[in-house]
């Protein structure tokens, strides 16, 4: 087997090279943001032994997307063009190229990991079909970062306190939610949030407890409201021409390995969340994350109800209009898949 893991400079990773001609060529891979150390550690270990584990003769050239200067919203277009063979895609940001994809993780639809898993699985086939048709790419994994909660550098007790604040957003439906709360959404990819919080460009940011901890957000924030609004679903997508260069047997073996990667990342989203919250807020039970001293804000039932109300009265109607303008069957597809799984219907 010729399986070789390399770390290359940005120029090398982005250099013009021929499209993958056979399964024996090097896979050019743009991974997750380097600040997401736990997810990147899993990715690196996975891709380092992918060829050997799958029994496929291949090499890989892996770099986190920020190392090679890739912007999260550009991922689908870069895949379609063949600039990369495999990419770790932040679906909410990439969905600006097609709102259909955001249907997998709309704000307020599935706010705990079990219900989100059910919604993701229900939407998976429709999602992958759309991805292949419009962006010449195939979904190999779909997984969440974890519950998306609020980090703020000013005191906050309830969602109502967000009024008048600038808050980091990374999906259209999240921006709609923030606007309905009287906040101003500021769209930033993960690597841009720490300095934005530090400099006061934004007052609050939304991410998972684990990502916020590994990204050191508690260094520049003081209050954490652990109210989950979504799961920040990600995916590993492969260029379809690259995928079709493998034999059917190789594809089956690779799919099995990527399923293992997906399972690891789902497990991380579930298992790491509690410890990350404990560490963010300086609890004695903190064991596997960096310990900080944020103030943990207690969630109230009114705020939980408010997120559900916003989902049904703001998020779903806005997404319906946006997505149906691109594809008149969008709402029907969502109702039959993700909506059915979530117990929601867009009228």
mmCIF file of C-alpha atoms in Angstrom:
data_model
loop_
_atom_site.group_PDB
_atom_site.id
_atom_site.type_symbol
_atom_site.label_atom_id
_atom_site.label_comp_id
_atom_site.label_asym_id
_atom_site.label_seq_id
_atom_site.Cartn_x
_atom_site.Cartn_y
_atom_site.Cartn_z
ATOM 1 C CA UNK A 1 0.000 0.000 0.000
ATOM 2 C CA UNK A 2 1.198 3.501 -0.704
ATOM 3 C CA UNK A 3 -0.544 5.513 1.942
ATOM 4 C CA UNK A 4 1.304 8.688 2.784
ATOM 5 C CA UNK A 5 0.049 11.530 4.945
ATOM 6 C CA UNK A 6 1.550 14.894 4.089
ATOM 7 C CA UNK A 7 1.239 18.414 5.316
ATOM 8 C CA UNK A 8 1.818 20.889 2.533
ATOM 9 C CA UNK A 9 1.993 24.619 2.173
ATOM 10 C CA UNK A 10 -1.092 26.453 0.957
ATOM 11 C CA UNK A 11 0.448 27.109 -2.433
ATOM 12 C CA UNK A 12 1.120 23.450 -2.957
ATOM 13 C CA UNK A 13 -2.380 22.415 -1.913
ATOM 14 C CA UNK A 14 -3.993 24.894 -4.250
ATOM 15 C CA UNK A 15 -1.638 24.352 -7.161
ATOM 16 C CA UNK A 16 -3.149 23.407 -10.483
ATOM 17 C CA UNK A 17 -3.038 19.635 -10.932
ATOM 18 C CA UNK A 18 -4.873 17.299 -13.294
ATOM 19 C CA UNK A 19 -8.170 15.821 -12.219
ATOM 20 C CA UNK A 20 -7.880 12.485 -10.431
ATOM 21 C CA UNK A 21 -7.400 9.909 -13.140
ATOM 22 C CA UNK A 22 -7.364 6.773 -11.032
ATOM 23 C CA UNK A 23 -7.726 5.579 -7.470
ATOM 24 C CA UNK A 24 -3.931 5.508 -7.198
ATOM 25 C CA UNK A 25 -3.506 9.297 -7.398
ATOM 26 C CA UNK A 26 -3.278 11.647 -4.440
ATOM 27 C CA UNK A 27 -6.507 12.803 -2.827
ATOM 28 C CA UNK A 28 -6.409 16.550 -2.194
ATOM 29 C CA UNK A 29 -8.302 17.085 1.056
ATOM 30 C CA UNK A 30 -9.386 20.319 2.758
ATOM 31 C CA UNK A 31 -10.288 19.476 6.349
ATOM 32 C CA UNK A 32 -11.986 21.399 9.105
ATOM 33 C CA UNK A 33 -10.741 24.625 10.683
ATOM 34 C CA UNK A 34 -7.528 24.005 12.613
ATOM 35 C CA UNK A 35 -8.954 25.637 15.758
ATOM 36 C CA UNK A 36 -11.415 22.743 16.023
ATOM 37 C CA UNK A 37 -8.633 20.604 17.403
ATOM 38 C CA UNK A 38 -10.705 17.603 18.494
ATOM 39 C CA UNK A 39 -12.455 17.221 15.136
ATOM 40 C CA UNK A 40 -9.243 17.850 13.181
ATOM 41 C CA UNK A 41 -7.388 15.267 15.281
ATOM 42 C CA UNK A 42 -10.007 12.663 14.341
ATOM 43 C CA UNK A 43 -9.867 13.722 10.673
ATOM 44 C CA UNK A 44 -6.089 13.568 10.481
ATOM 45 C CA UNK A 45 -5.900 10.119 12.028
ATOM 46 C CA UNK A 46 -8.657 8.890 9.712
ATOM 47 C CA UNK A 47 -7.129 10.140 6.477
ATOM 48 C CA UNK A 48 -3.624 9.036 7.457
ATOM 49 C CA UNK A 49 -4.681 5.383 7.375
ATOM 50 C CA UNK A 50 -7.658 5.561 4.999
ATOM 51 C CA UNK A 51 -6.007 3.693 2.133
ATOM 52 C CA UNK A 52 -4.711 0.907 4.341
ATOM 53 C CA UNK A 53 -7.970 0.550 6.266
ATOM 54 C CA UNK A 54 -10.070 0.469 3.091
ATOM 55 C CA UNK A 55 -7.650 -1.725 1.184
ATOM 56 C CA UNK A 56 -7.354 0.933 -1.520
ATOM 57 C CA UNK A 57 -4.012 2.019 -2.987
ATOM 58 C CA UNK A 58 -4.017 5.790 -2.506
ATOM 59 C CA UNK A 59 -2.166 8.729 -1.054
ATOM 60 C CA UNK A 60 -3.628 11.776 0.661
ATOM 61 C CA UNK A 61 -2.633 15.424 0.967
ATOM 62 C CA UNK A 62 -4.579 16.763 3.955
ATOM 63 C CA UNK A 63 -4.696 20.341 5.227
ATOM 64 C CA UNK A 64 -7.220 22.208 7.404
ATOM 65 C CA UNK A 65 -9.163 24.650 5.240
ATOM 66 C CA UNK A 66 -7.815 27.749 6.975
ATOM 67 C CA UNK A 67 -4.240 26.567 6.396
ATOM 68 C CA UNK A 68 -4.822 26.586 2.642
ATOM 69 C CA UNK A 69 -6.834 29.806 2.705
ATOM 70 C CA UNK A 70 -10.217 28.246 1.907
ATOM 71 C CA UNK A 71 -13.350 30.149 2.932
ATOM 72 C CA UNK A 72 -16.200 28.001 4.235
ATOM 73 C CA UNK A 73 -18.875 29.508 1.921
ATOM 74 C CA UNK A 74 -16.798 28.553 -1.148
ATOM 75 C CA UNK A 75 -16.628 24.817 -0.444
ATOM 76 C CA UNK A 76 -19.310 23.564 -2.835
ATOM 77 C CA UNK A 77 -17.930 25.554 -5.754
ATOM 78 C CA UNK A 78 -14.391 24.363 -5.039
ATOM 79 C CA UNK A 79 -15.602 20.763 -5.034
ATOM 80 C CA UNK A 80 -17.512 21.222 -8.256
ATOM 81 C CA UNK A 81 -14.470 22.739 -9.943
ATOM 82 C CA UNK A 82 -12.230 19.885 -8.797
ATOM 83 C CA UNK A 83 -9.894 22.177 -6.830
ATOM 84 C CA UNK A 84 -10.141 19.600 -4.046
ATOM 85 C CA UNK A 85 -11.144 15.952 -4.121
ATOM 86 C CA UNK A 86 -12.571 15.816 -0.585
ATOM 87 C CA UNK A 87 -13.681 18.694 1.634
ATOM 88 C CA UNK A 88 -15.033 19.076 5.138
ATOM 89 C CA UNK A 89 -18.013 21.355 4.509
ATOM 90 C CA UNK A 90 -19.794 23.690 6.928
ATOM 91 C CA UNK A 91 -23.212 23.179 5.386
ATOM 92 C CA UNK A 92 -24.911 26.258 6.826
ATOM 93 C CA UNK A 93 -22.369 28.605 5.253
ATOM 94 C CA UNK A 94 -22.128 26.683 1.988
ATOM 95 C CA UNK A 95 -25.932 26.649 1.664
ATOM 96 C CA UNK A 96 -25.819 30.222 0.415
ATOM 97 C CA UNK A 97 -25.151 28.582 -2.948
ATOM 98 C CA UNK A 98 -28.350 26.530 -2.606
ATOM 99 C CA UNK A 99 -30.793 26.966 0.301
ATOM 100 C CA UNK A 100 -31.973 23.353 -0.089
ATOM 101 C CA UNK A 101 -28.942 22.158 1.866
ATOM 102 C CA UNK A 102 -29.765 24.200 4.956
ATOM 103 C CA UNK A 103 -32.952 22.156 5.287
ATOM 104 C CA UNK A 104 -30.877 19.533 7.072
ATOM 105 C CA UNK A 105 -30.352 21.780 10.135
ATOM 106 C CA UNK A 106 -32.771 24.695 10.276
ATOM 107 C CA UNK A 107 -32.761 26.762 13.451
ATOM 108 C CA UNK A 108 -35.125 25.446 16.118
ATOM 109 C CA UNK A 109 -36.198 22.313 14.228
ATOM 110 C CA UNK A 110 -34.001 19.782 16.054
ATOM 111 C CA UNK A 111 -32.164 21.178 19.077
ATOM 112 C CA UNK A 112 -31.004 17.969 20.766
ATOM 113 C CA UNK A 113 -28.625 15.430 19.273
ATOM 114 C CA UNK A 114 -31.062 12.495 19.162
ATOM 115 C CA UNK A 115 -33.749 14.383 17.260
ATOM 116 C CA UNK A 116 -31.123 15.959 15.005
ATOM 117 C CA UNK A 117 -29.743 12.526 14.111
ATOM 118 C CA UNK A 118 -33.244 11.436 13.097
ATOM 119 C CA UNK A 119 -33.712 14.531 10.918
ATOM 120 C CA UNK A 120 -30.295 14.186 9.275
ATOM 121 C CA UNK A 121 -30.907 10.547 8.394
ATOM 122 C CA UNK A 122 -34.338 11.373 6.976
ATOM 123 C CA UNK A 123 -32.932 14.144 4.750
ATOM 124 C CA UNK A 124 -29.737 12.301 3.762
ATOM 125 C CA UNK A 125 -30.838 10.747 0.446
ATOM 126 C CA UNK A 126 -32.514 13.901 -0.853
ATOM 127 C CA UNK A 127 -29.493 15.930 0.260
ATOM 128 C CA UNK A 128 -27.033 13.647 -1.528
ATOM 129 C CA UNK A 129 -29.111 13.535 -4.713
ATOM 130 C CA UNK A 130 -29.184 17.334 -4.841
ATOM 131 C CA UNK A 131 -25.465 17.554 -4.122
ATOM 132 C CA UNK A 132 -24.622 15.209 -6.975
ATOM 133 C CA UNK A 133 -26.914 16.949 -9.452
ATOM 134 C CA UNK A 134 -25.932 20.548 -8.706
ATOM 135 C CA UNK A 135 -22.359 20.397 -7.448
ATOM 136 C CA UNK A 136 -20.917 17.186 -8.880
ATOM 137 C CA UNK A 137 -20.144 15.937 -5.374
ATOM 138 C CA UNK A 138 -21.229 13.103 -3.104
ATOM 139 C CA UNK A 139 -21.878 13.174 0.657
ATOM 140 C CA UNK A 140 -19.724 10.661 2.517
ATOM 141 C CA UNK A 141 -20.473 11.880 6.057
ATOM 142 C CA UNK A 142 -23.069 14.093 7.737
ATOM 143 C CA UNK A 143 -22.460 14.979 11.396
ATOM 144 C CA UNK A 144 -22.875 17.844 13.887
ATOM 145 C CA UNK A 145 -20.425 19.892 15.906
ATOM 146 C CA UNK A 146 -22.919 19.698 18.754
ATOM 147 C CA UNK A 147 -25.541 21.930 20.370
ATOM 148 C CA UNK A 148 -25.109 25.498 19.170
ATOM 149 C CA UNK A 149 -25.144 27.851 22.164
ATOM 150 C CA UNK A 150 -24.388 31.483 22.960
ATOM 151 C CA UNK A 151 -21.059 32.944 24.123
ATOM 152 C CA UNK A 152 -21.272 36.630 25.086
ATOM 153 C CA UNK A 153 -18.802 39.216 26.357
ATOM 154 C CA UNK A 154 -21.531 41.174 28.132
ATOM 155 C CA UNK A 155 -23.957 39.952 30.816
ATOM 156 C CA UNK A 156 -26.917 38.018 29.406
ATOM 157 C CA UNK A 157 -29.731 36.306 31.268
ATOM 158 C CA UNK A 158 -32.309 35.546 28.578
ATOM 159 C CA UNK A 159 -32.723 35.685 24.807
ATOM 160 C CA UNK A 160 -34.347 39.082 25.245
ATOM 161 C CA UNK A 161 -30.965 40.481 26.269
ATOM 162 C CA UNK A 162 -29.668 39.910 22.736
ATOM 163 C CA UNK A 163 -31.738 42.851 21.509
ATOM 164 C CA UNK A 164 -29.457 45.519 20.094
ATOM 165 C CA UNK A 165 -26.376 43.272 20.161
ATOM 166 C CA UNK A 166 -24.236 42.192 17.215
ATOM 167 C CA UNK A 167 -24.118 38.405 17.198
ATOM 168 C CA UNK A 168 -22.028 36.054 15.064
ATOM 169 C CA UNK A 169 -24.164 33.964 12.714
ATOM 170 C CA UNK A 170 -23.201 31.342 10.147
ATOM 171 C CA UNK A 171 -26.464 30.258 8.497
ATOM 172 C CA UNK A 172 -29.326 32.179 6.895
ATOM 173 C CA UNK A 173 -31.885 30.697 9.305
ATOM 174 C CA UNK A 174 -29.708 31.665 12.277
ATOM 175 C CA UNK A 175 -29.606 35.223 10.972
ATOM 176 C CA UNK A 176 -33.404 35.197 10.685
ATOM 177 C CA UNK A 177 -33.679 34.028 14.290
ATOM 178 C CA UNK A 178 -31.332 36.748 15.543
ATOM 179 C CA UNK A 179 -33.160 39.455 13.629
ATOM 180 C CA UNK A 180 -36.464 38.320 15.145
ATOM 181 C CA UNK A 181 -34.864 38.771 18.575
ATOM 182 C CA UNK A 182 -33.791 42.317 17.746
ATOM 183 C CA UNK A 183 -30.119 41.433 17.325
ATOM 184 C CA UNK A 184 -27.899 42.204 14.347
ATOM 185 C CA UNK A 185 -26.428 39.060 12.765
ATOM 186 C CA UNK A 186 -22.831 39.255 11.575
ATOM 187 C CA UNK A 187 -21.829 36.381 9.306
ATOM 188 C CA UNK A 188 -18.372 35.071 10.231
ATOM 189 C CA UNK A 189 -16.623 31.766 9.669
ATOM 190 C CA UNK A 190 -15.197 30.099 12.754
ATOM 191 C CA UNK A 191 -11.623 31.329 12.377
ATOM 192 C CA UNK A 192 -12.830 34.933 12.301
ATOM 193 C CA UNK A 193 -14.887 34.870 15.510
ATOM 194 C CA UNK A 194 -12.224 35.044 18.238
ATOM 195 C CA UNK A 195 -10.718 38.331 17.001
ATOM 196 C CA UNK A 196 -14.207 39.716 16.333
ATOM 197 C CA UNK A 197 -15.204 39.033 19.949
ATOM 198 C CA UNK A 198 -11.876 40.347 21.195
ATOM 199 C CA UNK A 199 -12.198 43.627 19.289
ATOM 200 C CA UNK A 200 -15.881 44.158 19.978
ATOM 201 C CA UNK A 201 -16.941 43.653 16.370
ATOM 202 C CA UNK A 202 -19.544 41.292 17.813
ATOM 203 C CA UNK A 203 -20.841 40.973 21.372
ATOM 204 C CA UNK A 204 -21.870 37.324 21.168
ATOM 205 C CA UNK A 205 -21.125 34.283 19.061
ATOM 206 C CA UNK A 206 -22.897 30.996 18.473
ATOM 207 C CA UNK A 207 -21.043 27.684 18.375
ATOM 208 C CA UNK A 208 -20.865 24.390 20.254
ATOM 209 C CA UNK A 209 -19.404 24.211 23.771
ATOM 210 C CA UNK A 210 -16.601 21.982 22.464
ATOM 211 C CA UNK A 211 -15.672 24.218 19.528
ATOM 212 C CA UNK A 212 -15.847 27.340 21.649
ATOM 213 C CA UNK A 213 -13.560 25.789 24.235
ATOM 214 C CA UNK A 214 -10.964 24.502 21.774
ATOM 215 C CA UNK A 215 -11.141 27.852 19.972
ATOM 216 C CA UNK A 216 -10.509 29.645 23.290
ATOM 217 C CA UNK A 217 -13.651 31.747 23.029
ATOM 218 C CA UNK A 218 -13.941 31.905 26.851
ATOM 219 C CA UNK A 219 -10.811 34.070 26.803
ATOM 220 C CA UNK A 220 -12.844 36.819 25.137
ATOM 221 C CA UNK A 221 -16.342 36.113 26.537
ATOM 222 C CA UNK A 222 -17.838 36.080 30.023
ATOM 223 C CA UNK A 223 -21.318 34.520 29.841
ATOM 224 C CA UNK A 224 -22.541 31.268 28.299
ATOM 225 C CA UNK A 225 -26.220 30.653 27.595
ATOM 226 C CA UNK A 226 -26.372 26.887 26.917
ATOM 227 C CA UNK A 227 -29.642 27.078 24.980
ATOM 228 C CA UNK A 228 -29.240 24.953 21.857
ATOM 229 C CA UNK A 229 -30.684 26.382 18.642
ATOM 230 C CA UNK A 230 -29.270 23.842 16.137
ATOM 231 C CA UNK A 231 -26.459 21.317 15.696
ATOM 232 C CA UNK A 232 -24.190 22.910 13.061
ATOM 233 C CA UNK A 233 -24.257 19.960 10.695
ATOM 234 C CA UNK A 234 -21.092 19.391 8.696
ATOM 235 C CA UNK A 235 -20.195 16.910 5.993
ATOM 236 C CA UNK A 236 -17.298 15.304 4.169
ATOM 237 C CA UNK A 237 -18.019 15.528 0.440
ATOM 238 C CA UNK A 238 -16.076 14.063 -2.457
ATOM 239 C CA UNK A 239 -15.903 15.321 -6.027
ATOM 240 C CA UNK A 240 -18.053 12.978 -8.117
ATOM 241 C CA UNK A 241 -15.432 12.545 -10.854
ATOM 242 C CA UNK A 242 -12.962 11.473 -8.185
ATOM 243 C CA UNK A 243 -15.529 9.124 -6.670
ATOM 244 C CA UNK A 244 -16.311 7.542 -10.013
ATOM 245 C CA UNK A 245 -12.616 6.838 -10.602
ATOM 246 C CA UNK A 246 -12.842 4.128 -7.934
ATOM 247 C CA UNK A 247 -14.240 0.680 -8.658
ATOM 248 C CA UNK A 248 -17.543 -0.403 -7.108
ATOM 249 C CA UNK A 249 -15.643 -2.565 -4.621
ATOM 250 C CA UNK A 250 -13.376 0.318 -3.662
ATOM 251 C CA UNK A 251 -16.351 2.649 -3.266
ATOM 252 C CA UNK A 252 -18.037 0.174 -0.929
ATOM 253 C CA UNK A 253 -14.881 -0.109 1.168
ATOM 254 C CA UNK A 254 -14.444 3.662 1.316
ATOM 255 C CA UNK A 255 -18.090 4.197 2.287
ATOM 256 C CA UNK A 256 -17.649 1.772 5.169
ATOM 257 C CA UNK A 257 -14.621 3.695 6.427
ATOM 258 C CA UNK A 258 -16.363 7.073 6.107
ATOM 259 C CA UNK A 259 -19.321 5.674 8.046
ATOM 260 C CA UNK A 260 -16.865 4.921 10.852
ATOM 261 C CA UNK A 261 -15.594 8.513 10.681
ATOM 262 C CA UNK A 262 -19.155 9.838 10.825
ATOM 263 C CA UNK A 263 -19.900 7.692 13.883
ATOM 264 C CA UNK A 264 -16.785 8.999 15.656
ATOM 265 C CA UNK A 265 -17.793 12.600 15.030
ATOM 266 C CA UNK A 266 -21.389 12.032 16.177
ATOM 267 C CA UNK A 267 -20.036 10.404 19.337
ATOM 268 C CA UNK A 268 -17.766 13.389 19.948
ATOM 269 C CA UNK A 269 -20.676 15.830 19.532
ATOM 270 C CA UNK A 270 -22.661 13.960 22.177
ATOM 271 C CA UNK A 271 -19.994 12.912 24.655
ATOM 272 C CA UNK A 272 -17.808 16.010 24.747
ATOM 273 C CA UNK A 273 -20.559 18.570 25.208
ATOM 274 C CA UNK A 274 -21.104 18.182 28.953
ATOM 275 C CA UNK A 275 -17.426 18.318 29.805
ATOM 276 C CA UNK A 276 -16.913 21.356 27.558
ATOM 277 C CA UNK A 277 -19.684 23.245 29.377
ATOM 278 C CA UNK A 278 -18.169 22.236 32.725
ATOM 279 C CA UNK A 279 -14.724 23.410 31.633
ATOM 280 C CA UNK A 280 -15.976 26.652 30.098
ATOM 281 C CA UNK A 281 -17.578 27.550 33.433
ATOM 282 C CA UNK A 282 -14.816 26.322 35.747
ATOM 283 C CA UNK A 283 -16.673 23.393 37.280
ATOM 284 C CA UNK A 284 -14.739 20.867 39.374
ATOM 285 C CA UNK A 285 -15.918 18.082 37.046
ATOM 286 C CA UNK A 286 -13.917 19.543 34.125
ATOM 287 C CA UNK A 287 -11.580 16.849 32.822
ATOM 288 C CA UNK A 288 -10.923 16.877 29.071
ATOM 289 C CA UNK A 289 -11.036 20.523 27.964
ATOM 290 C CA UNK A 290 -9.301 23.756 28.938
ATOM 291 C CA UNK A 291 -10.695 25.183 32.164
ATOM 292 C CA UNK A 292 -12.070 28.729 32.133
ATOM 293 C CA UNK A 293 -14.350 30.738 34.422
ATOM 294 C CA UNK A 294 -17.348 31.859 32.363
ATOM 295 C CA UNK A 295 -20.676 32.425 34.067
ATOM 296 C CA UNK A 296 -23.213 29.760 33.152
ATOM 297 C CA UNK A 297 -26.628 31.280 32.510
ATOM 298 C CA UNK A 298 -29.633 29.186 33.478
ATOM 299 C CA UNK A 299 -32.021 28.365 30.638
ATOM 300 C CA UNK A 300 -35.662 29.218 31.274
ATOM 301 C CA UNK A 301 -38.734 27.571 29.771
ATOM 302 C CA UNK A 302 -39.831 30.807 28.102
ATOM 303 C CA UNK A 303 -36.632 30.866 26.038
ATOM 304 C CA UNK A 304 -37.060 27.240 25.005
ATOM 305 C CA UNK A 305 -40.588 28.041 23.881
ATOM 306 C CA UNK A 306 -39.341 31.163 22.107
ATOM 307 C CA UNK A 307 -36.913 29.172 19.938
ATOM 308 C CA UNK A 308 -39.690 26.782 18.935
ATOM 309 C CA UNK A 309 -41.998 29.697 18.121
ATOM 310 C CA UNK A 310 -39.315 31.382 16.008
ATOM 311 C CA UNK A 311 -38.736 28.145 14.112
ATOM 312 C CA UNK A 312 -42.404 27.770 13.208
ATOM 313 C CA UNK A 313 -43.314 31.421 12.579
ATOM 314 C CA UNK A 314 -40.081 32.904 11.208
ATOM 315 C CA UNK A 315 -37.479 30.355 10.138
ATOM 316 C CA UNK A 316 -39.636 27.869 8.230
ATOM 317 C CA UNK A 317 -41.675 30.495 6.309
ATOM 318 C CA UNK A 318 -38.532 32.391 5.278
ATOM 319 C CA UNK A 319 -36.746 29.207 4.235
ATOM 320 C CA UNK A 320 -39.836 28.074 2.302
ATOM 321 C CA UNK A 321 -39.869 31.250 0.230
ATOM 322 C CA UNK A 322 -36.117 31.219 -0.374
ATOM 323 C CA UNK A 323 -35.880 27.537 -1.263
ATOM 324 C CA UNK A 324 -39.067 27.349 -3.336
ATOM 325 C CA UNK A 325 -37.796 30.240 -5.439
ATOM 326 C CA UNK A 326 -34.917 27.971 -6.433
ATOM 327 C CA UNK A 327 -36.907 24.726 -6.573
ATOM 328 C CA UNK A 328 -40.736 24.704 -6.391
ATOM 329 C CA UNK A 329 -40.653 21.174 -4.955
ATOM 330 C CA UNK A 330 -38.361 22.147 -2.088
ATOM 331 C CA UNK A 331 -41.046 22.394 0.598
ATOM 332 C CA UNK A 332 -42.697 19.152 -0.494
ATOM 333 C CA UNK A 333 -39.384 17.294 -0.295
ATOM 334 C CA UNK A 334 -38.600 18.733 3.145
ATOM 335 C CA UNK A 335 -42.064 17.907 4.514
ATOM 336 C CA UNK A 336 -41.720 14.288 3.366
ATOM 337 C CA UNK A 337 -38.251 13.851 4.883
ATOM 338 C CA UNK A 338 -36.846 16.174 7.542
ATOM 339 C CA UNK A 339 -40.207 17.680 8.414
ATOM 340 C CA UNK A 340 -41.818 14.287 8.890
ATOM 341 C CA UNK A 341 -38.926 13.226 11.125
ATOM 342 C CA UNK A 342 -39.236 16.405 13.200
ATOM 343 C CA UNK A 343 -43.023 16.371 13.368
ATOM 344 C CA UNK A 344 -43.266 19.672 11.505
ATOM 345 C CA UNK A 345 -44.996 20.690 8.277
ATOM 346 C CA UNK A 346 -44.376 23.756 6.158
ATOM 347 C CA UNK A 347 -47.733 24.904 4.794
#
